[in-house]
Coordinates of C-alpha atoms in Angstrom, one line a residue:
X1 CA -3.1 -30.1 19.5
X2 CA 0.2 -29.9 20.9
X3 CA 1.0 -28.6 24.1
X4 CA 4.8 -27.4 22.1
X5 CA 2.8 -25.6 19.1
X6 CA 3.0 -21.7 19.2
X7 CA 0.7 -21.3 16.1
X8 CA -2.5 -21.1 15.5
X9 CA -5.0 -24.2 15.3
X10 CA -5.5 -23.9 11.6
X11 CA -2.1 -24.4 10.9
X12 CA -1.0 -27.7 11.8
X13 CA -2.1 -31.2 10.6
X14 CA -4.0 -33.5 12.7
X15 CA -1.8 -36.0 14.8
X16 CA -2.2 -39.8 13.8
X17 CA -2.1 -42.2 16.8
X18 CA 0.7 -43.7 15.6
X19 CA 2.8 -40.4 15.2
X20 CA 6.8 -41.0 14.6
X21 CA 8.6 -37.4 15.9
X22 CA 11.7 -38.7 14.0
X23 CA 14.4 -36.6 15.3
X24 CA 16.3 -37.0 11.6
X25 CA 13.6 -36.2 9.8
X26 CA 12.9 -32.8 12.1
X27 CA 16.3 -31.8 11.9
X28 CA 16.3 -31.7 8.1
X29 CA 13.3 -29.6 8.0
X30 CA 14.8 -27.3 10.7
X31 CA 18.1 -27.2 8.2
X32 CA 15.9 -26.0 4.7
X33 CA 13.3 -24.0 7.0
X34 CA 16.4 -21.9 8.2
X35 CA 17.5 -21.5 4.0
X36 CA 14.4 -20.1 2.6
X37 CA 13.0 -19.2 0.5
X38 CA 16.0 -20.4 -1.7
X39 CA 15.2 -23.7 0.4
X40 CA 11.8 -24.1 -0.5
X41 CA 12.3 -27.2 -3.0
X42 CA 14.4 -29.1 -1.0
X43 CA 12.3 -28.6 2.1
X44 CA 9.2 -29.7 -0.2
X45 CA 11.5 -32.8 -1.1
X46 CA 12.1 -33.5 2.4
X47 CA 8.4 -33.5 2.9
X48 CA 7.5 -35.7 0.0
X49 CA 10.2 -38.0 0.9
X50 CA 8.5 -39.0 4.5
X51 CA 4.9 -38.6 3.4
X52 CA 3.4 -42.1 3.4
X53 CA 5.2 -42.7 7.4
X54 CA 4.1 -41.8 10.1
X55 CA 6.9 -38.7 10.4
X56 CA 5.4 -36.7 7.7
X57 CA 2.6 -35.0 9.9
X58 CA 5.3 -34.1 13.2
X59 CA 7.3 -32.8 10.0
X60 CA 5.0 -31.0 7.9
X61 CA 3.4 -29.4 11.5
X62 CA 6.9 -28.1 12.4
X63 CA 8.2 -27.0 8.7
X64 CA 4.5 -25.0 8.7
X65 CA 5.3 -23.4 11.9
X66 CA 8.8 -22.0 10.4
X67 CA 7.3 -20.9 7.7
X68 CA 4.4 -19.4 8.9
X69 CA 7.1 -17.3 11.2
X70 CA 8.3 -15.6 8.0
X71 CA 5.3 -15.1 6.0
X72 CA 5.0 -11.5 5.6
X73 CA 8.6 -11.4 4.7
X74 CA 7.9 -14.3 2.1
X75 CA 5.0 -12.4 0.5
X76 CA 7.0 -9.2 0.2
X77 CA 10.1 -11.4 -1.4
X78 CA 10.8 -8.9 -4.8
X79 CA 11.6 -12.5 -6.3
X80 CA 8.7 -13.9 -8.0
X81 CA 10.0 -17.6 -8.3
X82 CA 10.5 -17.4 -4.1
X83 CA 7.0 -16.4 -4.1
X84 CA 5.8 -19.1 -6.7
X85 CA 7.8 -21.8 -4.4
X86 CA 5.7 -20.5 -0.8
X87 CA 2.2 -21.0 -3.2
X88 CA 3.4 -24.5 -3.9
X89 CA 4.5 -25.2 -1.2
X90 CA 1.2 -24.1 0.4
X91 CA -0.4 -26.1 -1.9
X92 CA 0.9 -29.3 -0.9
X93 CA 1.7 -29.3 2.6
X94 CA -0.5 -26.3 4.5
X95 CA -4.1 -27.2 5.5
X96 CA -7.0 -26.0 3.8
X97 CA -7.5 -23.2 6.1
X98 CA -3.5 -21.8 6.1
X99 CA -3.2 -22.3 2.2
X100 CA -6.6 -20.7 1.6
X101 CA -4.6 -17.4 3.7
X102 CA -1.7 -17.6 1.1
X103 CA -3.5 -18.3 -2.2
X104 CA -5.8 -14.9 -1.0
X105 CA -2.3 -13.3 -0.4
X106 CA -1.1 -14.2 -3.5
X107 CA -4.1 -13.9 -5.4
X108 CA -3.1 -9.8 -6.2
X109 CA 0.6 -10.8 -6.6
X110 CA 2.7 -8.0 -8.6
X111 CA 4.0 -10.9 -10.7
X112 CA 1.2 -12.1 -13.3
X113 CA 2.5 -14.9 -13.6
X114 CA 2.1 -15.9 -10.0
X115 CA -1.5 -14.9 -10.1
X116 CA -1.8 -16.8 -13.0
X117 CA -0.5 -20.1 -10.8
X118 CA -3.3 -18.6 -8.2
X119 CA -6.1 -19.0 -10.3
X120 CA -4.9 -22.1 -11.6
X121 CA -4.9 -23.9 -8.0
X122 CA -7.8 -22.6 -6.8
X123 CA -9.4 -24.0 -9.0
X124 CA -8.0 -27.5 -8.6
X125 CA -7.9 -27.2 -4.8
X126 CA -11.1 -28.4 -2.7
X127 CA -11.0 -25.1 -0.8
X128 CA -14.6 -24.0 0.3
X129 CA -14.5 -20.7 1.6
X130 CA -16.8 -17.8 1.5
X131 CA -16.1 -15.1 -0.4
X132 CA -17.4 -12.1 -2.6
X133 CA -18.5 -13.6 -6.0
X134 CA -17.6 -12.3 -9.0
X135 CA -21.0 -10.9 -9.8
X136 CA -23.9 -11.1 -8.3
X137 CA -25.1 -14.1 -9.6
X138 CA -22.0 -16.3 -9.1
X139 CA -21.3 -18.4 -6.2
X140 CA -19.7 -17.2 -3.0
X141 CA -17.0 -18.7 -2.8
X142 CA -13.2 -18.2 -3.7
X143 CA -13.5 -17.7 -7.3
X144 CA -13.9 -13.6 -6.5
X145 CA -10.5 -13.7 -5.4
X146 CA -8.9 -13.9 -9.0
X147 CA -11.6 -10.9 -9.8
X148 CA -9.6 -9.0 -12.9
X149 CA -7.2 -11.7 -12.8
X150 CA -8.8 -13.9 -15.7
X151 CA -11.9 -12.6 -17.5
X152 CA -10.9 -8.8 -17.9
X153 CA -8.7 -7.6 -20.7
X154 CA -7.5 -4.1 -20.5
X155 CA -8.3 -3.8 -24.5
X156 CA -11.9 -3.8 -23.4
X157 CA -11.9 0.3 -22.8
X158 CA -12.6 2.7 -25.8
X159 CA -9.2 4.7 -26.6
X160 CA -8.3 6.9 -29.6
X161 CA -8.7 10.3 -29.8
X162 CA -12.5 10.3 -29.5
X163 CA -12.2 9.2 -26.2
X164 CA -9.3 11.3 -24.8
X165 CA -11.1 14.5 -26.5
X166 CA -14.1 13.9 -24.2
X167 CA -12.2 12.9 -21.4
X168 CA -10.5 16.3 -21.6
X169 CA -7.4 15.3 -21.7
X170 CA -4.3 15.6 -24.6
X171 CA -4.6 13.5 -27.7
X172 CA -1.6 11.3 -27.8
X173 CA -2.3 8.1 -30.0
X174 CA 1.4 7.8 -31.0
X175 CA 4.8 7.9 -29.1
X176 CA 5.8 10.8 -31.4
X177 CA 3.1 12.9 -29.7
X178 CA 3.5 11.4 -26.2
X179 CA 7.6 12.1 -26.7
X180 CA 6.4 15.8 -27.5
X181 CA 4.1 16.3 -24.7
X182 CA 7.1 15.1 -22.0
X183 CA 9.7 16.6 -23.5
X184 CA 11.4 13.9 -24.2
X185 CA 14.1 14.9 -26.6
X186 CA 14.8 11.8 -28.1
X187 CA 14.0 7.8 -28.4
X188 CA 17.0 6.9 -26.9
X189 CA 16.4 9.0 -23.8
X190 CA 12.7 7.7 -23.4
X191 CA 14.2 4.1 -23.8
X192 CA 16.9 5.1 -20.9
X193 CA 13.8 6.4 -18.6
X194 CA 12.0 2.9 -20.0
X195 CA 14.9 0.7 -18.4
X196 CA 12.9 2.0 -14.4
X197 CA 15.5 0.6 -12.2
X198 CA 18.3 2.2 -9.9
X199 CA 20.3 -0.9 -11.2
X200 CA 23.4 -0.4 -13.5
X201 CA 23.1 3.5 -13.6
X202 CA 19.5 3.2 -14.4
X203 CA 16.8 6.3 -13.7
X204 CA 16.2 5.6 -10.0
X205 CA 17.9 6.1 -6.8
X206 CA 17.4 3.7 -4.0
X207 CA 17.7 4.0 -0.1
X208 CA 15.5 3.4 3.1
X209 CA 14.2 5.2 6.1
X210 CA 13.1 3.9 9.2
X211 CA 9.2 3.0 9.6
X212 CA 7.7 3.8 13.2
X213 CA 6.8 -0.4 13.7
X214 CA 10.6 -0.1 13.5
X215 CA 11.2 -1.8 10.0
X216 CA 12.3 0.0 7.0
X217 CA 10.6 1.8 4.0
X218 CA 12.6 1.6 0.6
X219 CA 12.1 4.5 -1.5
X220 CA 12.4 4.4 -5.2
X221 CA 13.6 8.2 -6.2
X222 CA 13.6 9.0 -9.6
X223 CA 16.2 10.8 -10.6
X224 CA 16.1 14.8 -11.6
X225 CA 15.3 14.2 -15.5
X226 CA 12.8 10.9 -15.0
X227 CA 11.3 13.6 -12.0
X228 CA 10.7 16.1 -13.9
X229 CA 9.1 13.7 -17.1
X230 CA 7.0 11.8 -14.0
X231 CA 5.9 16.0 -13.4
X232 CA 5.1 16.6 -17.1
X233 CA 2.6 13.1 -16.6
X234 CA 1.2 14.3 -13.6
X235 CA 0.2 18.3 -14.8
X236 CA -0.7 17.0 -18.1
X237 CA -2.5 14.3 -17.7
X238 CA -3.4 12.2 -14.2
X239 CA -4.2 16.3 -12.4
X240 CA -6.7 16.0 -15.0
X241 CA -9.0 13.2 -13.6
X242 CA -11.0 13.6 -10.2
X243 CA -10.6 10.8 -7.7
X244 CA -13.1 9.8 -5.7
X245 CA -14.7 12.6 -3.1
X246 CA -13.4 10.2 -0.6
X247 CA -9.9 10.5 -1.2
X248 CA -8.5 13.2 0.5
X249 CA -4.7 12.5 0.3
X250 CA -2.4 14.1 -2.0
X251 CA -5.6 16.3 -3.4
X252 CA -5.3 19.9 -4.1
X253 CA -7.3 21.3 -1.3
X254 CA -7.8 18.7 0.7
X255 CA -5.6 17.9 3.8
X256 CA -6.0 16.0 7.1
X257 CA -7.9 18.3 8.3
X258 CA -10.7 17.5 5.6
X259 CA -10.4 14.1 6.1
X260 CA -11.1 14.4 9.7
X261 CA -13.7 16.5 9.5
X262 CA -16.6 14.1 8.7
X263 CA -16.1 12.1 11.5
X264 CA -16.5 14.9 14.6
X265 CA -18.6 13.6 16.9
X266 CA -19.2 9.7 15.8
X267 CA -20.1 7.3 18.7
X268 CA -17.9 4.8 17.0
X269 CA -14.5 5.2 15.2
X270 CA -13.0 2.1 12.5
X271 CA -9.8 2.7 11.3
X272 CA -8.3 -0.1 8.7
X273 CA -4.7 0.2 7.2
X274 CA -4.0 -0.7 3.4
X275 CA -0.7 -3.1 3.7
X276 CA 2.0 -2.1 1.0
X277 CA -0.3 0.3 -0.6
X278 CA 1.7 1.9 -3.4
X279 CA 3.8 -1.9 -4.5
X280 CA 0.4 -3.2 -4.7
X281 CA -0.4 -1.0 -7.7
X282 CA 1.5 -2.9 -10.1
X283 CA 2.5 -2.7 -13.6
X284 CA -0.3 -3.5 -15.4
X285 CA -3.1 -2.1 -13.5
X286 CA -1.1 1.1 -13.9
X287 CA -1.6 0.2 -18.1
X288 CA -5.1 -0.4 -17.2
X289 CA -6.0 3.0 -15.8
X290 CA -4.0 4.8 -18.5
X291 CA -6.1 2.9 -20.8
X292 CA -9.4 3.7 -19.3
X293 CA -8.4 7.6 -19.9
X294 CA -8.4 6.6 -23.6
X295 CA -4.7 6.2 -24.0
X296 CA -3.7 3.4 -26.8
X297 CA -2.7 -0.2 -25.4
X298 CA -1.2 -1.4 -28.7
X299 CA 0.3 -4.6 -27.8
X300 CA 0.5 -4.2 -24.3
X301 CA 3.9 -4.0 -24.0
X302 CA 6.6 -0.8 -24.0
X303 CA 8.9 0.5 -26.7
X304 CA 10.6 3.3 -27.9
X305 CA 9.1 3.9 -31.9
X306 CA 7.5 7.0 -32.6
X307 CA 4.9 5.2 -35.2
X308 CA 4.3 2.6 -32.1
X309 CA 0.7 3.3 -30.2
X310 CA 2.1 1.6 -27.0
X311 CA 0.9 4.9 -25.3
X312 CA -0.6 3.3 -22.2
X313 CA 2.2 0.9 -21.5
X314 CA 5.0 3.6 -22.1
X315 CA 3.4 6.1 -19.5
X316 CA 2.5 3.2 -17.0
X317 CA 6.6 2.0 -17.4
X318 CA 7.3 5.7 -16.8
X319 CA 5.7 6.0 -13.6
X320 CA 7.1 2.2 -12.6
X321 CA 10.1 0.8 -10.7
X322 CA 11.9 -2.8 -10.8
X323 CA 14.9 -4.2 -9.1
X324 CA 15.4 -5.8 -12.5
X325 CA 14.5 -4.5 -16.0
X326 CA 14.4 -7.9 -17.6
X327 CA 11.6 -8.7 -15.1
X328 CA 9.5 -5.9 -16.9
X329 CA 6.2 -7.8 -15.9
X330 CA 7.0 -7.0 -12.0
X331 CA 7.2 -2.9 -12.0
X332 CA 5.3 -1.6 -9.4
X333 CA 4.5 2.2 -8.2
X334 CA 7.7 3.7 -6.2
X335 CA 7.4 5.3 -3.2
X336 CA 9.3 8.7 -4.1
X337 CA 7.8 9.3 -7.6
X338 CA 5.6 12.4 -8.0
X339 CA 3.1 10.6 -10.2
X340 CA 2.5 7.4 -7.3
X341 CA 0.4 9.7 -5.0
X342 CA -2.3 10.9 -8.0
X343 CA -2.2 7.3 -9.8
X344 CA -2.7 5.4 -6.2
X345 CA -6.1 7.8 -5.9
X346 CA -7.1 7.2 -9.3
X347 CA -6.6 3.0 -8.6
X348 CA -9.1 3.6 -5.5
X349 CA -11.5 5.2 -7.5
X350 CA -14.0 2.1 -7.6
X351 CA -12.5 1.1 -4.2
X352 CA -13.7 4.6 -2.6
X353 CA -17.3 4.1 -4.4
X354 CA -17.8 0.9 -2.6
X355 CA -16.7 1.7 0.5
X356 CA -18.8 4.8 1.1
X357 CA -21.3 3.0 -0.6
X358 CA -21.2 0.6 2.1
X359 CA -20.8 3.6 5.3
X360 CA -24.1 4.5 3.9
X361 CA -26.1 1.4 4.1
X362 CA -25.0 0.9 7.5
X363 CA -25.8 4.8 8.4
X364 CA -22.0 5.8 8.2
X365 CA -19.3 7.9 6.4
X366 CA -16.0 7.0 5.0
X367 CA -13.2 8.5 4.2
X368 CA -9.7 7.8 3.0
X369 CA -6.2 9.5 3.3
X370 CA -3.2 7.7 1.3
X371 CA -3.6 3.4 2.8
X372 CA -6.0 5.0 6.1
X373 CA -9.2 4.1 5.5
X374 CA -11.7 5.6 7.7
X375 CA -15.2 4.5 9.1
X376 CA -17.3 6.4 11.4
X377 CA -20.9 6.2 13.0
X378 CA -23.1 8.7 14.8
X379 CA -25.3 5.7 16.0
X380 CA -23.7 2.0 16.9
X381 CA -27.1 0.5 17.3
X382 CA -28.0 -2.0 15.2
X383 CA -24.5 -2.3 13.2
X384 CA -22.9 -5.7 13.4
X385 CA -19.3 -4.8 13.2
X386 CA -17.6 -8.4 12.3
X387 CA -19.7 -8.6 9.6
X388 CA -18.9 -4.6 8.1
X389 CA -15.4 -6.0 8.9
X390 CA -15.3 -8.5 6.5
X391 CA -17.4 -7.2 3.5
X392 CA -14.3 -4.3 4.4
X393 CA -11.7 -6.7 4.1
X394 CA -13.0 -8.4 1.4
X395 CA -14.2 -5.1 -1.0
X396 CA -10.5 -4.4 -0.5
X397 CA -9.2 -7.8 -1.6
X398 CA -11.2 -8.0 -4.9
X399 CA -10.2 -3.9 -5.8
X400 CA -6.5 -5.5 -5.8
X401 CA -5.5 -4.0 -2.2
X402 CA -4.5 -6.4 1.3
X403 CA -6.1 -4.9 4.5
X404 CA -3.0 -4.6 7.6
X405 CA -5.0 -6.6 10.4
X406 CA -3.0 -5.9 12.7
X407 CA -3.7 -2.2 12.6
X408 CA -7.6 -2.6 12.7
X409 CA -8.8 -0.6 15.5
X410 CA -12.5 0.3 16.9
X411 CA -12.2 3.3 18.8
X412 CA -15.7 4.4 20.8
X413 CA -16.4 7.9 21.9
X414 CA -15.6 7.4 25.7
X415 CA -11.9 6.8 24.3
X416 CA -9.8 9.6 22.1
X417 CA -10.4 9.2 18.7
X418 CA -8.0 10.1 16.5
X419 CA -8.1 10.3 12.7
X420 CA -5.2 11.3 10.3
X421 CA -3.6 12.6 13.6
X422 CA -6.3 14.8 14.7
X423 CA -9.1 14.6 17.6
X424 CA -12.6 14.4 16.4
X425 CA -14.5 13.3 19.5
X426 CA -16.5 17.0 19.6
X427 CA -14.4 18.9 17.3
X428 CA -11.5 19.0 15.4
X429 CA -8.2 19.1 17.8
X430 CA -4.7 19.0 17.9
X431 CA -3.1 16.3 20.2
X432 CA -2.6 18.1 23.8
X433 CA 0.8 16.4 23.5
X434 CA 1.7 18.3 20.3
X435 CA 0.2 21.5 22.1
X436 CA 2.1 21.5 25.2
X437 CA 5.6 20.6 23.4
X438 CA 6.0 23.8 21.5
X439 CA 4.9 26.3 24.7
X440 CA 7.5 24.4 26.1
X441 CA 9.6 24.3 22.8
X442 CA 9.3 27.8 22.6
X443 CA 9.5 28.9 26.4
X444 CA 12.9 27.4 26.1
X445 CA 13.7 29.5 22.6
X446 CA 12.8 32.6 24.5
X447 CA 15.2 31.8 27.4
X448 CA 17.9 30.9 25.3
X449 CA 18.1 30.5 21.6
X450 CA 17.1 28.6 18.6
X451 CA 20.7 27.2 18.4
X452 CA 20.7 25.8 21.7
X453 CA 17.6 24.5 21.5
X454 CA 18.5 22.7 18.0
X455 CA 21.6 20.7 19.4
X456 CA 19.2 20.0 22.4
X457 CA 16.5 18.4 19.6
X458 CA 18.0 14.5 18.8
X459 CA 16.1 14.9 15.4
X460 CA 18.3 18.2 14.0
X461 CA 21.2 17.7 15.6
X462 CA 22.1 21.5 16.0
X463 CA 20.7 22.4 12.7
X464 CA 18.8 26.1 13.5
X465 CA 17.7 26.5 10.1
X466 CA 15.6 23.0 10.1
X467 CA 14.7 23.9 13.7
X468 CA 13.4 26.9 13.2
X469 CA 11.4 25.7 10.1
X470 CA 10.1 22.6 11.8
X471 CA 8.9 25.2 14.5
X472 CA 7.2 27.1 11.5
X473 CA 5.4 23.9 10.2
X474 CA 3.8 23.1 13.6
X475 CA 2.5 26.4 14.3
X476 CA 1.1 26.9 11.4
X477 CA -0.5 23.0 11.5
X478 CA -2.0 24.2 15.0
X479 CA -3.2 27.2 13.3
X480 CA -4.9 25.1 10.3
X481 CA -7.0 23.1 12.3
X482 CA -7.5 24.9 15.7
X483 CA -7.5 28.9 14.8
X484 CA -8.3 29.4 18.1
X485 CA -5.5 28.4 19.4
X486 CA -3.1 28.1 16.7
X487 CA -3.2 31.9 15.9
X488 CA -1.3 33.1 18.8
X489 CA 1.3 30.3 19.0
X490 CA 2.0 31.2 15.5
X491 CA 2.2 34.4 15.7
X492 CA 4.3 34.1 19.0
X493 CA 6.7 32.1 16.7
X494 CA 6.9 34.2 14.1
X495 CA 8.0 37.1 16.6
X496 CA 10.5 34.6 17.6
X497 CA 11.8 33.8 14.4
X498 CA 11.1 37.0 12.4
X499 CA 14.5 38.4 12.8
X500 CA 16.8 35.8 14.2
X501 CA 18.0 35.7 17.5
X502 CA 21.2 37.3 18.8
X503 CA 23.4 34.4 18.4
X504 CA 23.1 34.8 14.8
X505 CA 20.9 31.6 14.3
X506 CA 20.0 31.4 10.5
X507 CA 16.3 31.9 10.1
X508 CA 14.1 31.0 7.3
X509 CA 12.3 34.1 5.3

C-alpha cells in the first residue's frame, strides 16, 4: 500500500504494476469529492469514464479516501437520494470490505426505500461476511442485516378491540375515537398536527445545542398544542406498557442511580453507546409498535377521516418529525417530544431481552439508560471479550440500532469505573470532582453572595435564580445517591438559600 494513504487497508484498491497517477484524472475527482453528496453522479461518471486504464485504481483509491473522510456526515444526510447515491456509489467503486461497512450502515436507513436498494444489492453483491442469520437455521452471513426489512409485515400482529381490551389499554379502532381520546377538536386540527414538520408554520420548532464531542444536537420541539396531544399519547396509552426491567431511562422510579446499582463492585466494566438513538426509530417501526398494542394499521398510511382505522399510522405520525412533509416515509422520533423517551424504551424491548439474555450466559448483568448500554462482570475469567463484542454489535444491528465505536470502552476495577455518571467500583459514589466543587461553590456563597457568585459562573451569566436552583439540583443529586454525604451538603444549602441572602438575590421556594 501506499506510503501517501491515510486510510485504512480495506479501503483502497490494489495497485496494478502498470499504475497511471494521471494528474487530470485526480484533479477531477478532487473537484466532485469537494461537491458531495450533490457530486456523487458525476464523480461516479468520472470513475466509469477511466475504468478500463490504468488511472482508474490511483482514482477510485483517492475518490475512496475523500469520501470515506465524510462518512458519518453522508449517513446522517436528511436527504434520502444523497444517501441512495453513497450506496451506489459504494457499490461500484469501494472494496468488498468498505462497501460491506456502508450497506450495514444503510441497511437500517430511515428511508425504506433505501433499505429497499440495501437488500436488493446485497443480494447481488458477492460479499461474504459473517453475520447473525436470520433464524437459527439460516446461513451466517449478511442476509441478517435486512432482518425486518423484507419478510415482516406489520399487519401480521392481532389488533381490534379484543386485543387492546387485554392489553389494557383504550379501545380506539377508529379516528373518531382516537380524535376523542387526544382531544383533538377537529379533523382539520389533527391533519395540521399530521403535516410533523417545523417547515412553513408547521407543529415543530427547530434549533440546536452544542454536544460535549463539540458538534451539534438538533432538537425537534413540538409546539404547545402538538405537546400537549404528544402528553395525552404518552398518559393514555405508551405509560401503559412496561419496558424491559433493563431500561432504566425515562422510567417512573428508576434513575441513574438504579441503573448503576447492579454493577458495584464488577471486576470488569463495558460501556457501548447507541449512535443517533432516537432518528434511528423511524416512521414505520414507530407504526409497528403501535400496532403490536393492538392499534388498527388500515392501509398503512395517515389520514384525517373519522370512519378511517389508520389508528396506528396516525399516532406513529403524531409522535414523528420531517424536514419535509411530502417525504412522509422519512419521519423519524424528535429529540424534544415527550412521547420519544417512552416509545425509544418500548423499541428496545426485544433489544434489552437479548442483551441481558446474553450478560447471563457469560455470568454478567446489563443494563441500559437512554443509547448507554451497560455490561458488567464480577469474574473476567474465562470471558472472551472480542467475541461478546461483536454478538453486542451485531444483536444491536439486527434490533434496528448502529453501536458508536468509538465510544466502546472496557474499564477494569484497578481503574474508576463510572456508569451513568456515578462510581461503582465498591459502592455507589459521586465524582470527587462534583463533591469538592460545591464545598467550594458554596464556601464562596457564604463569603459573599449568590449574585456574585452567579456572574462568576460562565454557564448563568449572573442569573441568581438559575444559580441557586442549579445549586439545589446538585445537592440534592449528592443526597440521592450518597446520603451520607449528601445530607449535610444539602441541608447546608438549603440554610443558604432558605431565605435569600442580603443582597436581595431571588431565591427559589
Amino acid at each position: 500500500m501506499s506510503a501517501t494513504h491515510t486510510g485504512p487497508e480495506w479501503l483502497y484498491r490494489p495497485l496494478p504494476a502498470n499504475a497511471d497517477f494521471d494528474p487530470a484524472a485526480l484533479a477531477k475527482v478532487e473537484e466532485h469529492a469537494a461537491a458531495l453528496p450533490a457530486a456523487f453522479a458525476k464523480l461516479q461518471t468520472a470513475l466509469d469514464a477511466v475504468r478500463a486504464l490504468a488511472s482508474y485504481e490511483p482514482c477510485a483509491n483517492r475518490a475512496n479516501e475523500l469520501v470515506w473522510e465524510r462518512f458519518e456526515a453522508l449517513v446522517a444526510d436528511p436527504d434520502g437520494h444523497h444517501r441512495a447515491a453513497l450506496l451506489r456509489y459504494a457499490v461500484a467503486h469501494l472494496p468488498e470490505r468498505a462497501a460491506a461497512r456502508v450497506l450495514r450502515r444503510l441497511a437500517k436507513d430511515p428511508d425504506v426505500s433505501v433499505r429497499t436498494r440495501v437488500a436488493r444489492a446485497l443480494r447481488a453483491s458477492k460479499i461474504r461476511e459473517v453475520a447473525l442469520p436470520h433464524r437459527e437455521a439460516n446461513n451466517w452471513d449478511t442476509s441478517g442485516w435486512v432482518l425486518r426489512t423484507e419478510d415482516t409485515k406489520v399487519t401480521r400482529h392481532k389488533t381490534g378491540t379484543r386485543a387492546l381490551e387485554k392489553a389494557g389499554l383504550p379501545v380506539v379502532t377508529k379516528l373518531a375515537d382516537l380524535r376523542k381520546l387526544l382531544n383533538i377538536k377537529s379533523t382539520n386540527q389533527l391533519g395540521y398536527f399530521l403535516l410533523a414538520t417545523d417547515a412553513k408554520d408547521g407543529p415543530y420548532t427547530t434549533y440546536t445545542i452544542p454536544k460535549r464531542d463539540g458538534t451539534d444536537r438538533t432538537i425537534c420541539a413540538p409546539k404547545k398544542q402538538l405537546k400537549w396531544v404528544q402528553r395525552q399519547i404518552l398518559d393514555h396509552i405508551l405509560s401503559k406498557v412496561p419496558p424491559h426491567p433493563a431500561a432504566h431511562g425515562f422510567v417512573p422510579d428508576r434513575s441513574t442511580v438504579t441503573n448503576a446499582g447492579p454493577h458495584v463492585g464488577a471486576e470488569l466494566v463495558v460501556k457501548f453507546d447507541l449512535k443517533e438513538f432516537f432518528p434511528t426509530v423511524h416512521y414505520f417501526r414507530v407504526i409497528g409498535l403501535f400496532a403490536s398494542m393492538g392499534y388498527p394499521v388500515g392501509d398503512c398510511m395517515f389520514g384525517t377521516a373519522d370512519t378511517s382505522n389508520q389508528v396506528a399510522p396516525v399516532l406513529a405520525r403524531l409522535c414523528c418529525y420531517t424536514p419535509d412533509p411530502k417525504k412522509w416515509g422519512t419521519a423519524v422520533l424528535p429529540q424534544g417530544a415527550p412521547t420519544s423517551p417512552a416509545i425509544s424504551n418500548l423499541m428496545c424491548r426485544r433489544l434489552d431481552a437479548r442483551l441481558a439474555g446474553l450478560a447471563e450466559a457469560n455470568t454478567g448483568v446489563y443494563t441500559r439508560y437512554a443509547d448507554d448500554l451497560t455490561f458488567s462482570f464480577k469474574s473476567a475469567d474465562g470471558l472472551n471479550l472480542g467475541r461478546f463484542r461483536w454478538w453486542v454489535d451485531q444483536v444491536c444491528h439486527q434490533e434496528g440500532f448502529t453501536v458508536n465505536q468509538a465510544k466502546f470502552r472496557v474499564i477494569r476495577d484497578s481503574q474508576r469505573q463510572v456508569v451513568t455518571g456515578i462510581v461503582v467500583n465498591e459502592k455507589l459514589q459521586v465524582p470527587r470532582e462534583l463533591r469538592r466543587e460545591l464545598r467550594a461553590i458554596l464556601h464562596n456563597v457564604e463569603k459573599t453572595s449568590v449574585a456574585e457568585q452567579a456572574k462568576r459562573h460562565p454557564r448563568f451569566e449572573g442569573n441568581a435564580g438559575a444559580f441557586a436552583q442549579y445549586l439545589r439540583g446538585v445537592a440534592a443529586y449528592l443526597n440521592m445517591v450518597q446520603p451520607e454525604h449528601g445530607a449535610a451538603l444539602l441541608k447546608r444549602v438549603n440554610e443558604l438559600l432558605g431565605t435569600g441572602d442580603a443582597d436581595g438575590d431571588p431565591t427559589p421556594s
